[in-house]
XYZ file of N, CA and C in Angstrom:
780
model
N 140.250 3.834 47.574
C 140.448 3.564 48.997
C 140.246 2.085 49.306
N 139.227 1.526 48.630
C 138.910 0.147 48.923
C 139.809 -0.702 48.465
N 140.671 -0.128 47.236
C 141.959 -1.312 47.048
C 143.518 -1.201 47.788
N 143.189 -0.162 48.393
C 144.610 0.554 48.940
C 144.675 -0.313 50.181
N 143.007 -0.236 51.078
C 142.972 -1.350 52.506
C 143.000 -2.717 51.935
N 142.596 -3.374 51.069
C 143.013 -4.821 50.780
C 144.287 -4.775 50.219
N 145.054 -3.937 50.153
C 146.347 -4.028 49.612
C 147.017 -4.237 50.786
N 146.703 -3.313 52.301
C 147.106 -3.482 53.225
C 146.264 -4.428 54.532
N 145.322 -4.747 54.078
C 145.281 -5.814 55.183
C 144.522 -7.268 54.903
N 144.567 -7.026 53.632
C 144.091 -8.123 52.084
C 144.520 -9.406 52.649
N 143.912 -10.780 52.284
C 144.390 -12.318 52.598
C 144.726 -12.632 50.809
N 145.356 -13.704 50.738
C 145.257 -13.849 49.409
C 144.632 -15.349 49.327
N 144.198 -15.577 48.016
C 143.059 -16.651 47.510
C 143.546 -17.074 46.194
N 144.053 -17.940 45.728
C 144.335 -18.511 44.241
C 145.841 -17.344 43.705
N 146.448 -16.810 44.624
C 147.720 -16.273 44.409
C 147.421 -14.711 44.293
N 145.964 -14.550 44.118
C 145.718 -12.746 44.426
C 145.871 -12.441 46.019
N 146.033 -11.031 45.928
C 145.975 -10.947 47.455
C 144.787 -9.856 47.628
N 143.536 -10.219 46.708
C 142.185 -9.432 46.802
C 140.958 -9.581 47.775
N 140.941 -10.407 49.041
C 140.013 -10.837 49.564
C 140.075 -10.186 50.804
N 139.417 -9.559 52.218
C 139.631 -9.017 53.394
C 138.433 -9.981 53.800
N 138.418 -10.488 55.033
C 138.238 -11.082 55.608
C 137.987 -10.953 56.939
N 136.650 -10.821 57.568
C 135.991 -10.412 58.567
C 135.228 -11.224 59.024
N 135.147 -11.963 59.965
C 135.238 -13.288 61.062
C 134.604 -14.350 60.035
N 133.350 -14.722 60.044
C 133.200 -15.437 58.762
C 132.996 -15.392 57.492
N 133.000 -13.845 57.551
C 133.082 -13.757 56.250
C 133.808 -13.065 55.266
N 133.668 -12.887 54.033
C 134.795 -12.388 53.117
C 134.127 -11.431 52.113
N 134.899 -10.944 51.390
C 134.650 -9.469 50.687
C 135.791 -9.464 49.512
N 135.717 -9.115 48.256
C 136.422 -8.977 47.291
C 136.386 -7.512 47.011
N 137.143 -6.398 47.207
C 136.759 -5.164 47.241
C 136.783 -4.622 45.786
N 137.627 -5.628 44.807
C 137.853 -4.838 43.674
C 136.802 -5.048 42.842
N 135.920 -5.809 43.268
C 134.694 -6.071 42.487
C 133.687 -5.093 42.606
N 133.940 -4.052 43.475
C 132.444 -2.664 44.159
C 133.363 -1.708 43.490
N 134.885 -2.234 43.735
C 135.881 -0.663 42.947
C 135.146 -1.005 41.169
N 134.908 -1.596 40.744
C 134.671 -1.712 39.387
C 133.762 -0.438 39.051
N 132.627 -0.549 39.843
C 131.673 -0.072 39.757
C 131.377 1.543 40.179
N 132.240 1.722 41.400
C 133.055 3.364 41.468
C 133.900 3.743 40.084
N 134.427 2.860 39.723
C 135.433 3.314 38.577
C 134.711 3.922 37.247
N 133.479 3.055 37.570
C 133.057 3.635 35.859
C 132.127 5.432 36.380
N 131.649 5.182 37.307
C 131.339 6.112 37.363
C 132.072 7.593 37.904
N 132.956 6.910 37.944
C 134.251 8.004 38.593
C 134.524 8.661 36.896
N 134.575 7.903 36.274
C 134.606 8.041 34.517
C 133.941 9.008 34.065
N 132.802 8.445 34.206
C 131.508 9.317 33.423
C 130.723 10.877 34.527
N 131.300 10.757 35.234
C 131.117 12.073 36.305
C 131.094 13.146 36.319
N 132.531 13.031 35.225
C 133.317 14.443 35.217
C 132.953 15.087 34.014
N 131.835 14.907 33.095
C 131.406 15.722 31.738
C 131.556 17.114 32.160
N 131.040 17.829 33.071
C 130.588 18.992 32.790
C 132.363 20.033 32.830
N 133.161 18.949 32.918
C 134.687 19.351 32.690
C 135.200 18.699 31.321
N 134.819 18.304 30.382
C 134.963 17.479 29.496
C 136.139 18.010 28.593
N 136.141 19.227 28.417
C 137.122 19.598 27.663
C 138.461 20.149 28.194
N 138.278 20.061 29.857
C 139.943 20.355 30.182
C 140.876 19.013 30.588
N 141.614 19.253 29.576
C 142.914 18.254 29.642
C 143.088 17.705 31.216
N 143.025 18.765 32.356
C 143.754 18.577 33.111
C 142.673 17.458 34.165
N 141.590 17.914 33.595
C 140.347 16.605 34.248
C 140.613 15.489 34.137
N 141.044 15.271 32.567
C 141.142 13.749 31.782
C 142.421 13.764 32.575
N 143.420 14.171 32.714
C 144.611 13.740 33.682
C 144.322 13.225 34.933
N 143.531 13.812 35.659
C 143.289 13.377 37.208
C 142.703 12.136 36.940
N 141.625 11.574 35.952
C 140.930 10.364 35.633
C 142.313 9.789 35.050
N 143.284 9.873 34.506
C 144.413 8.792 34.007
C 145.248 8.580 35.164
N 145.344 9.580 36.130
C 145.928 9.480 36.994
C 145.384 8.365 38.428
N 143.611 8.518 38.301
C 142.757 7.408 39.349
C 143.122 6.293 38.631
N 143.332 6.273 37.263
C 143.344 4.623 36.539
C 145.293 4.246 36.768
N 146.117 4.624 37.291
C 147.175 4.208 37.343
C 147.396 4.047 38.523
N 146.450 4.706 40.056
C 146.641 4.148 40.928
C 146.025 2.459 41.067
N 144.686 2.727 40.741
C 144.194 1.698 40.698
C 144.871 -0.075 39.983
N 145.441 0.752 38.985
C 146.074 -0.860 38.308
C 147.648 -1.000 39.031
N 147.960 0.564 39.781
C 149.411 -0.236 40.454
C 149.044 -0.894 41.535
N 147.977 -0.916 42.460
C 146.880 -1.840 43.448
C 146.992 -3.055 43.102
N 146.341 -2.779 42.331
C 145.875 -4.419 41.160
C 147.025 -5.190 41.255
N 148.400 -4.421 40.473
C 149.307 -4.994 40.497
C 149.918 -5.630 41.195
N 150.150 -5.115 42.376
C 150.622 -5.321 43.670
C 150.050 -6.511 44.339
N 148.528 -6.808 44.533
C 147.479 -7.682 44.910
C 148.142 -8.862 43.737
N 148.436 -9.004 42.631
C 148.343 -9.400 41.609
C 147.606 -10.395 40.992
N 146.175 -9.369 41.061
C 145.234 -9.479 40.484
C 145.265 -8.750 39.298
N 145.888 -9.617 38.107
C 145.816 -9.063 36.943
C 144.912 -9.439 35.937
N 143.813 -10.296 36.677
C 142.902 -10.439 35.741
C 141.967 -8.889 35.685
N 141.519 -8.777 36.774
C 141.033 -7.495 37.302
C 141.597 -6.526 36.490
N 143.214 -6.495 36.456
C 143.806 -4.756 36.064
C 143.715 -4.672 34.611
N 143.410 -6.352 33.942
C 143.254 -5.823 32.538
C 142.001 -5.468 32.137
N 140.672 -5.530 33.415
C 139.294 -5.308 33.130
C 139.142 -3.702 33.122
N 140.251 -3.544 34.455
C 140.063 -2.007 34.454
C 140.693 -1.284 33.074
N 141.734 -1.454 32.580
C 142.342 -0.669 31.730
C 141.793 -1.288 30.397
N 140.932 -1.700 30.047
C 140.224 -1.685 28.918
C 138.475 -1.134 29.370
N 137.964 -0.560 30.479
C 137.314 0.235 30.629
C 137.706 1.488 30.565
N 138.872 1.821 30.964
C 139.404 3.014 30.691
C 139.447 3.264 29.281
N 139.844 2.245 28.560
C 140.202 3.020 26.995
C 138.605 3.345 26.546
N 137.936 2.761 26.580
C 136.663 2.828 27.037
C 135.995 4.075 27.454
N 135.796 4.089 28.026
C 135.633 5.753 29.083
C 136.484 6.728 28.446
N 137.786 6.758 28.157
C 138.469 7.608 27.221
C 137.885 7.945 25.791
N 137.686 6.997 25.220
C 137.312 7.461 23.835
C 136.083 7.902 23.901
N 135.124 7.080 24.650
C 133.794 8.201 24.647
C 134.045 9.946 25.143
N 134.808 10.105 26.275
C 135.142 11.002 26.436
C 135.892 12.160 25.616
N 136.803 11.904 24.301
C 137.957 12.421 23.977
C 137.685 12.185 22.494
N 137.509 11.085 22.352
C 137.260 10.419 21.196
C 138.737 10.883 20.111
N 139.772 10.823 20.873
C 141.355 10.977 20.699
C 141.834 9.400 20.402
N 142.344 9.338 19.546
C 142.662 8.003 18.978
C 144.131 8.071 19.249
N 144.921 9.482 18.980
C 146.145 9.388 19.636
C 146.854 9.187 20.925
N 145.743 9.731 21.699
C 145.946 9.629 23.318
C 146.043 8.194 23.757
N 145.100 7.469 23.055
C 144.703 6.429 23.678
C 145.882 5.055 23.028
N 146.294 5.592 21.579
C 147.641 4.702 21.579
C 148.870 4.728 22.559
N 148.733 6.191 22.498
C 149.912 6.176 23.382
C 149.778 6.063 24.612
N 148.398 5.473 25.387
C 148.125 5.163 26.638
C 148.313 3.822 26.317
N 148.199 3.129 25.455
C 148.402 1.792 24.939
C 150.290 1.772 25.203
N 150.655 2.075 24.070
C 151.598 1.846 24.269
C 152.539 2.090 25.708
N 152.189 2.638 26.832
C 152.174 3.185 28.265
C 152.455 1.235 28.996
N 151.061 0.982 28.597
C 150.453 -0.084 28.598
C 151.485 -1.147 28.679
N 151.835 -1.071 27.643
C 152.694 -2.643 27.095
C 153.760 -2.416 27.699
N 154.256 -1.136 28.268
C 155.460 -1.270 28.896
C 155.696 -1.757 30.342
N 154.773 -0.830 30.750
C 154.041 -1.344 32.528
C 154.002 -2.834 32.868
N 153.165 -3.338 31.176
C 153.137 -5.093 31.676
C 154.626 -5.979 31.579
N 155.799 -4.919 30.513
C 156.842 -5.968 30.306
C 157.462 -5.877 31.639
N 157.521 -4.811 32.182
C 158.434 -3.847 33.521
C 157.701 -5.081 34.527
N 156.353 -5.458 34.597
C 155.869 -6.678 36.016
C 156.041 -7.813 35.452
N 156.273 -8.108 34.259
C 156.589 -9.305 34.180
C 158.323 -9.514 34.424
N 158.901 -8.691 34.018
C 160.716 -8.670 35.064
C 160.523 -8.814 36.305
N 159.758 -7.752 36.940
C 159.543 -7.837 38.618
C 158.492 -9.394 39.198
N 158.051 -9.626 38.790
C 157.385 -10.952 38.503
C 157.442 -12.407 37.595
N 158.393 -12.522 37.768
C 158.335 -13.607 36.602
C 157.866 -15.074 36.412
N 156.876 -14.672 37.429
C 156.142 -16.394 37.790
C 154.894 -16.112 37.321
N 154.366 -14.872 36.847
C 153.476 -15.015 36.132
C 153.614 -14.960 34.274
N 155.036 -14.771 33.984
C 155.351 -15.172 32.589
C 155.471 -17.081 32.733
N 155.183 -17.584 33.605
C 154.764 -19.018 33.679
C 153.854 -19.016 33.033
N 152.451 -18.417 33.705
C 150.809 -18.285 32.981
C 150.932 -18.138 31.570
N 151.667 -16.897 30.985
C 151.778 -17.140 29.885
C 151.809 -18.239 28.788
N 153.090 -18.956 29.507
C 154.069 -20.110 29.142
C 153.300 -20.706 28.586
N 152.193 -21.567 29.462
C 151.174 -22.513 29.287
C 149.958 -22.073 28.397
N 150.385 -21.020 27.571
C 148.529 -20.444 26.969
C 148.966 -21.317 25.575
N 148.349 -21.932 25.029
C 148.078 -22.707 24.208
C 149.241 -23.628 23.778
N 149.021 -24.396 24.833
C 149.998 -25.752 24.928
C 149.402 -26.745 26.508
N 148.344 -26.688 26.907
C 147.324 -26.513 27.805
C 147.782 -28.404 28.069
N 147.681 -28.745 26.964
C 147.546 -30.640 26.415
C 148.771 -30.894 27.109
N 150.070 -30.014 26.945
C 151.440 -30.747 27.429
C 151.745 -29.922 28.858
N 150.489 -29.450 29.330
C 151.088 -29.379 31.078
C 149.540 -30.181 31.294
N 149.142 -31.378 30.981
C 147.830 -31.582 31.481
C 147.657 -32.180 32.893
N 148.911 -32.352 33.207
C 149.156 -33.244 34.920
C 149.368 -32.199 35.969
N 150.050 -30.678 35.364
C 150.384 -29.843 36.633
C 150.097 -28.633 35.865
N 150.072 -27.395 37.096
C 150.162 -26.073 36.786
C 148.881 -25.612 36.226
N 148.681 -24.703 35.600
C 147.231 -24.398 35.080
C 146.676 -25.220 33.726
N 147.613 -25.818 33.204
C 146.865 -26.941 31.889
C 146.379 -28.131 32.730
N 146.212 -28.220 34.157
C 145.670 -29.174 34.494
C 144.067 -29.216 34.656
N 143.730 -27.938 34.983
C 142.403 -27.199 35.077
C 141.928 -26.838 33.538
N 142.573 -26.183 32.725
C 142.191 -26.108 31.365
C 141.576 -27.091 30.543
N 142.716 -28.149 30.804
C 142.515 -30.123 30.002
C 141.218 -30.498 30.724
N 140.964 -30.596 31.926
C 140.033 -31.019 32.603
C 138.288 -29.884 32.067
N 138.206 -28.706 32.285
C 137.503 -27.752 31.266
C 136.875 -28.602 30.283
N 138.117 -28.682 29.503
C 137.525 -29.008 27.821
C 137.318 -29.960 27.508
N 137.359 -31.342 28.571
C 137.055 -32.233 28.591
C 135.769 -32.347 28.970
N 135.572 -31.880 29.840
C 134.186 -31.625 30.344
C 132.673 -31.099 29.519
N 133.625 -30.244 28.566
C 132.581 -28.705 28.072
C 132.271 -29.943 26.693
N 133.007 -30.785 26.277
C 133.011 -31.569 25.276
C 131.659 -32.452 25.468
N 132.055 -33.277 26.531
C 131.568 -34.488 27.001
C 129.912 -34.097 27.171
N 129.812 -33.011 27.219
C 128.360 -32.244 27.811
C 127.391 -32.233 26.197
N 128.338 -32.177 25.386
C 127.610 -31.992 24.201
C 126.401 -30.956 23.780
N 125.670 -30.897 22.839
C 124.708 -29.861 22.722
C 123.660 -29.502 23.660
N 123.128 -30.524 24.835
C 121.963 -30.593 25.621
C 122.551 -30.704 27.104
N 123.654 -31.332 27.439
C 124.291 -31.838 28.649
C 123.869 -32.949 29.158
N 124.935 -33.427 30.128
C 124.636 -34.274 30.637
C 122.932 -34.059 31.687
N 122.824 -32.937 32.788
C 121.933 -32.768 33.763
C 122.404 -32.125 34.752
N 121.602 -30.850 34.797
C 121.909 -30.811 36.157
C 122.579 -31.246 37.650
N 124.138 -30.796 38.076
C 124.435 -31.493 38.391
C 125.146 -33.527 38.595
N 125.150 -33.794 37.352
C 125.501 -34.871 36.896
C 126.968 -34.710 36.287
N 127.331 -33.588 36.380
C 128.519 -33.140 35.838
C 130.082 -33.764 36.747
N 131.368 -33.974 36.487
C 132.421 -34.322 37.383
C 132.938 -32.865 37.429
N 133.079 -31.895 36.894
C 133.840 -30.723 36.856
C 133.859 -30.117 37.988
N 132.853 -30.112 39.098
C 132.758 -29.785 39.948
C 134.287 -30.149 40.898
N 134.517 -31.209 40.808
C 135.633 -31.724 41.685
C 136.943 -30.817 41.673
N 136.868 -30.316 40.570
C 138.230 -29.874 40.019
C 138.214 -28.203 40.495
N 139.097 -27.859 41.252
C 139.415 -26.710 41.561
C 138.900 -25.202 40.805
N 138.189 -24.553 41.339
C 137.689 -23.144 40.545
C 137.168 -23.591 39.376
N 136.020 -24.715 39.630
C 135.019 -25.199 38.785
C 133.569 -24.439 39.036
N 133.524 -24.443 40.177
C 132.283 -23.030 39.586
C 132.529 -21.526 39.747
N 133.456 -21.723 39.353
C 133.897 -19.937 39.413
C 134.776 -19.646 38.007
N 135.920 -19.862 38.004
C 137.176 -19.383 36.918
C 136.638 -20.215 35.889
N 136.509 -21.494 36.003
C 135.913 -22.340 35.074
C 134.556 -23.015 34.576
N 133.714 -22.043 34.837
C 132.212 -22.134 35.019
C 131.583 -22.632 33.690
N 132.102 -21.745 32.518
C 131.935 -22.369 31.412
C 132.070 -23.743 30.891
N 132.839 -24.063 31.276
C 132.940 -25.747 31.289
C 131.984 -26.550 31.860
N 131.671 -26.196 33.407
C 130.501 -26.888 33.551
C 128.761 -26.877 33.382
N 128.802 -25.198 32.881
C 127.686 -24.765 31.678
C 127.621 -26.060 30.739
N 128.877 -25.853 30.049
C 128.850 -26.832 28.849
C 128.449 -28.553 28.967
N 129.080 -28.636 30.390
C 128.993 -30.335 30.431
C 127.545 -30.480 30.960
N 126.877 -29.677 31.973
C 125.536 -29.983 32.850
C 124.602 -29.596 31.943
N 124.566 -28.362 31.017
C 123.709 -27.691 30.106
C 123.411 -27.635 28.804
N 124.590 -28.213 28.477
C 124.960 -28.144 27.043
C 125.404 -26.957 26.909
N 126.043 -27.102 25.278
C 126.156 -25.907 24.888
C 125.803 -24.634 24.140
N 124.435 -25.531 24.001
C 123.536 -24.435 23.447
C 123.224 -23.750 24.693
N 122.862 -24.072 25.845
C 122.722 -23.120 27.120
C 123.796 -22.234 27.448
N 125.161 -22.846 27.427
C 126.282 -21.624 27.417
C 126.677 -20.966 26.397
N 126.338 -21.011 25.390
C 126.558 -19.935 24.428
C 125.470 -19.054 24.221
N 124.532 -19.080 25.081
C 123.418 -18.452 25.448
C 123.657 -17.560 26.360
N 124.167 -17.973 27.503
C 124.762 -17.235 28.296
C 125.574 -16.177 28.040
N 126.467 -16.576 27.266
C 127.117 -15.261 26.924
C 126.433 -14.409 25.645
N 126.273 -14.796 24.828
C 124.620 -13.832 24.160
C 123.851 -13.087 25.068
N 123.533 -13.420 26.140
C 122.364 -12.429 27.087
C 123.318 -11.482 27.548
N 124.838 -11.890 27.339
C 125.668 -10.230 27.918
C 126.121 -9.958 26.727
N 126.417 -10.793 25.838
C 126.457 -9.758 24.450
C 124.999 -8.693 24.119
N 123.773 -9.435 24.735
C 123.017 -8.073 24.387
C 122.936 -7.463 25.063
N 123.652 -7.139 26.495
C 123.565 -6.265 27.374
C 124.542 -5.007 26.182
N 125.515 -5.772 25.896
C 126.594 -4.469 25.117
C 126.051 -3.958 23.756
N 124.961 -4.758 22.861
C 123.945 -3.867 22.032
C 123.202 -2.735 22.748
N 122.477 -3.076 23.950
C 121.536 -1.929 23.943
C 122.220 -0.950 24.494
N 123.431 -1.116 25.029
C 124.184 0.192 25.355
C 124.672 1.170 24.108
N 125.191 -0.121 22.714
C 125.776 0.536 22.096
C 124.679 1.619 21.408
N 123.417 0.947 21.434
C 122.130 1.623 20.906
C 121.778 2.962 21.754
N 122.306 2.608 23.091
C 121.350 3.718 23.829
C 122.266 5.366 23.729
N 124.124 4.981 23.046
C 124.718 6.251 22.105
C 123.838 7.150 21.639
N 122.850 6.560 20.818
C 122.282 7.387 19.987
C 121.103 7.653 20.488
N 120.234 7.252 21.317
C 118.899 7.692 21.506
C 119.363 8.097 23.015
N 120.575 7.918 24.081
C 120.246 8.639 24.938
C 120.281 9.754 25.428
N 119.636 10.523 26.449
C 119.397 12.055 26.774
C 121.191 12.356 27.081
N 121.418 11.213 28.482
C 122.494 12.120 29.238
C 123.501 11.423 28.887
N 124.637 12.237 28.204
C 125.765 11.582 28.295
C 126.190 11.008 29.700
N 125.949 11.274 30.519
C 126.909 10.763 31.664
C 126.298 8.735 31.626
N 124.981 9.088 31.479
C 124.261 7.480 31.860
C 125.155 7.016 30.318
N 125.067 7.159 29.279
C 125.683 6.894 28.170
C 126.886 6.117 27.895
N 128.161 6.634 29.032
C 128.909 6.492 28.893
C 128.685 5.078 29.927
N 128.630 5.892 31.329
C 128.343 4.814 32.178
C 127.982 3.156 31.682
N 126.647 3.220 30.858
C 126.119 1.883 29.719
C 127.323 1.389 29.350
N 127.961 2.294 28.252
C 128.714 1.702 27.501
C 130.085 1.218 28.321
N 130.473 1.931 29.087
C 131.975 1.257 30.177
C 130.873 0.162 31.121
N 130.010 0.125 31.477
C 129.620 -1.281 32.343
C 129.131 -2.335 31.597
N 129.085 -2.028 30.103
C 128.574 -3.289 29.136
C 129.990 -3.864 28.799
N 131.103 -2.778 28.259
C 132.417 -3.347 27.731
C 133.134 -3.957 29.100
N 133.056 -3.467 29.739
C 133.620 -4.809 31.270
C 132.944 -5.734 31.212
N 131.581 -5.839 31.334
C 130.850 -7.043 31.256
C 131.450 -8.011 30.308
N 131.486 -7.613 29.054
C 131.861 -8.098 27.822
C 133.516 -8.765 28.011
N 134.438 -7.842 28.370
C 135.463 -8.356 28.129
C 135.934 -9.407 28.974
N 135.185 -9.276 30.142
C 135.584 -9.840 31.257
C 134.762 -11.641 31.049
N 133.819 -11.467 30.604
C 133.499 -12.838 29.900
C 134.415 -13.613 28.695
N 134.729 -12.814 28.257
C 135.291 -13.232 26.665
C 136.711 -13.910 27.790
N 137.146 -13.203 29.332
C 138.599 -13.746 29.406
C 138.091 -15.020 30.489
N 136.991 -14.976 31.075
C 136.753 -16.299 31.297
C 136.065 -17.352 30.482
N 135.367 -17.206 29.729
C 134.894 -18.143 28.521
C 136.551 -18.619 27.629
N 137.197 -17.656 27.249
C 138.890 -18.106 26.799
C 139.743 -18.130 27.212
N 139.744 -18.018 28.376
C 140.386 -18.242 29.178
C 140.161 -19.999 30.061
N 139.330 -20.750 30.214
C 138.633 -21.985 30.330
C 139.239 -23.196 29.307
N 139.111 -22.562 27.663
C 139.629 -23.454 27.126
C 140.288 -23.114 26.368
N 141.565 -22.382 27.085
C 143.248 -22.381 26.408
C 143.391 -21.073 25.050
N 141.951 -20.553 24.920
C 142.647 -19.466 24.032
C 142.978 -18.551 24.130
N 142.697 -17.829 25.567
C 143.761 -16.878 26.258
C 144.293 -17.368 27.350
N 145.083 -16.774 27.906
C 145.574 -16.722 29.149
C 144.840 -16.927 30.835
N 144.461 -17.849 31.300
C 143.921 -18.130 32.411
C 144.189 -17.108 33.355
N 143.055 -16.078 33.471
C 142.973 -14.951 34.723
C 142.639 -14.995 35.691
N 141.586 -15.937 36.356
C 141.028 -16.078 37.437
C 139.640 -14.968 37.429
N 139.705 -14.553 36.525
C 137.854 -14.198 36.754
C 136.698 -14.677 36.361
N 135.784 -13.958 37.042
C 134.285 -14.712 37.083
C 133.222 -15.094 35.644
N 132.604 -15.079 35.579
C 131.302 -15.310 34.353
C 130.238 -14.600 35.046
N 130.060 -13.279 34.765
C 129.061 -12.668 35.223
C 127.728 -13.133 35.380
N 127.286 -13.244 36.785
C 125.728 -13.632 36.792
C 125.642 -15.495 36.724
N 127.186 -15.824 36.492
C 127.044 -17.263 36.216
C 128.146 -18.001 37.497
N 129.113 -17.322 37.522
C 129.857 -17.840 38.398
C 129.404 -17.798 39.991
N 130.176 -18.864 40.951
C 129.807 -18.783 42.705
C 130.833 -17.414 42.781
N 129.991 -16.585 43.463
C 130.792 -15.942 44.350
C 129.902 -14.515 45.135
N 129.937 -14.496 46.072
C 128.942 -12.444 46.806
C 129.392 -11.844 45.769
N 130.792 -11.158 46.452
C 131.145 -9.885 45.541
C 130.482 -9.777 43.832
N 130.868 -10.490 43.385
C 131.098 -10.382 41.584
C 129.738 -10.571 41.391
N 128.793 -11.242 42.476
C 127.674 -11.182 42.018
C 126.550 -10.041 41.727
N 127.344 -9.320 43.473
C 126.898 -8.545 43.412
C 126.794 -7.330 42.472
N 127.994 -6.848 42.152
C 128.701 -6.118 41.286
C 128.157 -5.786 39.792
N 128.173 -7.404 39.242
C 126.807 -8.011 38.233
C 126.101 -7.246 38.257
N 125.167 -7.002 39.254
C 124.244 -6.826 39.444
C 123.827 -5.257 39.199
């Protein structure tokens, strides 16, 4: 419901159209849907073995990413549909289902990139970052890794950093200025403290009571997880620039909250 009203009365921000906006202030709704989603996931055990359950849950995950789509917020729809595979295999632990939800997958994205083709631009630019360094998104990337460089193992200081200047510098590109103000022994730290968020989940498989919390762990550690890995590589050119946050690290309410 919460992505269906920002779908319909949504502002858009950096080319998503994910933000609603209420006199001064603002709201990212797909960042609280994250958090319904997993547990919309892990809910339904005590139905675990009828097919037609796991359908209604494939069926919440295809409204949700045609939302996404639409908003085109596709950094988001690839967080959701790799929680889903996620939530699926704990659930099913069907390796066939889940290819061929894959392969579902790859078609959906070629079908919006025809209907969209300004985001096969984004593509364009994923590792060739150096020869758009004046326009488009290699301008923010070049600037990143210049930064995350210059910071060296200790950083420059607190705040002593230039990255700031540069557009979705403490948010999309946060890592960079981790790297330049902190060094980079502090940001690769950072993402270690959510890599061990996704150990003790993977640990708590085996020692925990309820499957439902189980699953829950493990789909809110693998979002955590992936969703870092696409802003940490996403920053400096080895994936595709999404526009999402650094959990717990980036400016923003929503995502913080969400984090949380």
């Amino acid at each position: 419901a919460m992505l269906v009203i920002t779908l319909l009365i949504g502002s858009s921000e950096g080319g998503a159209k994910a933000w609603i906006r209420l006199g001064g202030m603002s709201l990212q709704p797909s960042e609280l849907a994250k958090i319904c989603y997993i547990f919309a996931g892990a809910a339904t055990l005590d139905r675990l073995f009828r097919k037609r359950n796991l359908g209604l849950f494939i069926l919440l995950t295809g409204v949700c990413l045609a939302c996404l789509a639409y908003m085109s917020d596709f950094g988001t729809a690839a967080i959701f549909f790799v929680t889903f595979l996620v939530i699926a295999y704990l659930r099913s632990g069907d390796w066939a289902t889940l290819a061929l939800i894959c392969g579902g997958g790859v078609f959906a994205v070629l079908t919006m990139l025809s209907l969209k083709p300004y985001i096969l631009q984004r593509f364009a630019t994923w590792g060739h970052a150096w020869q758009n360094a004046s326009v488009g998104s290699g301008y923010q990337q070049t600037r990143t890794m210049s930064a995350a460089a210059s910071g060296g193992l200790v950083g420059v200081g607190p705040g002593e950093g230039w990255l700031h200047t540069v557009g979705a510098g403490d948010t999309d590109l946060v890592f960079g200025m981790l790297c330049e103000e902190w060094g980079l022994l502090i940001a690769v730290l950072a993402v270690g403290a959510i890599i061990t968020l996704a150990f003790f989940a993977a640990r708590a498989c085996r020692v925990g009571r309820s499957s439902f919390y189980t699953i829950a762990a493990c789909a809110a550690s693998s979002l955590l997880v992936f969703q870092t890995c696409l802003n940490v590589f996403g920053s400096v050119d080895l994936l595709p620039l999404t526009g999402v946050t650094f959990p717990f690290v980036s400016n923003g309410g929503s995502a913080m909250l969400a984090s949380w």
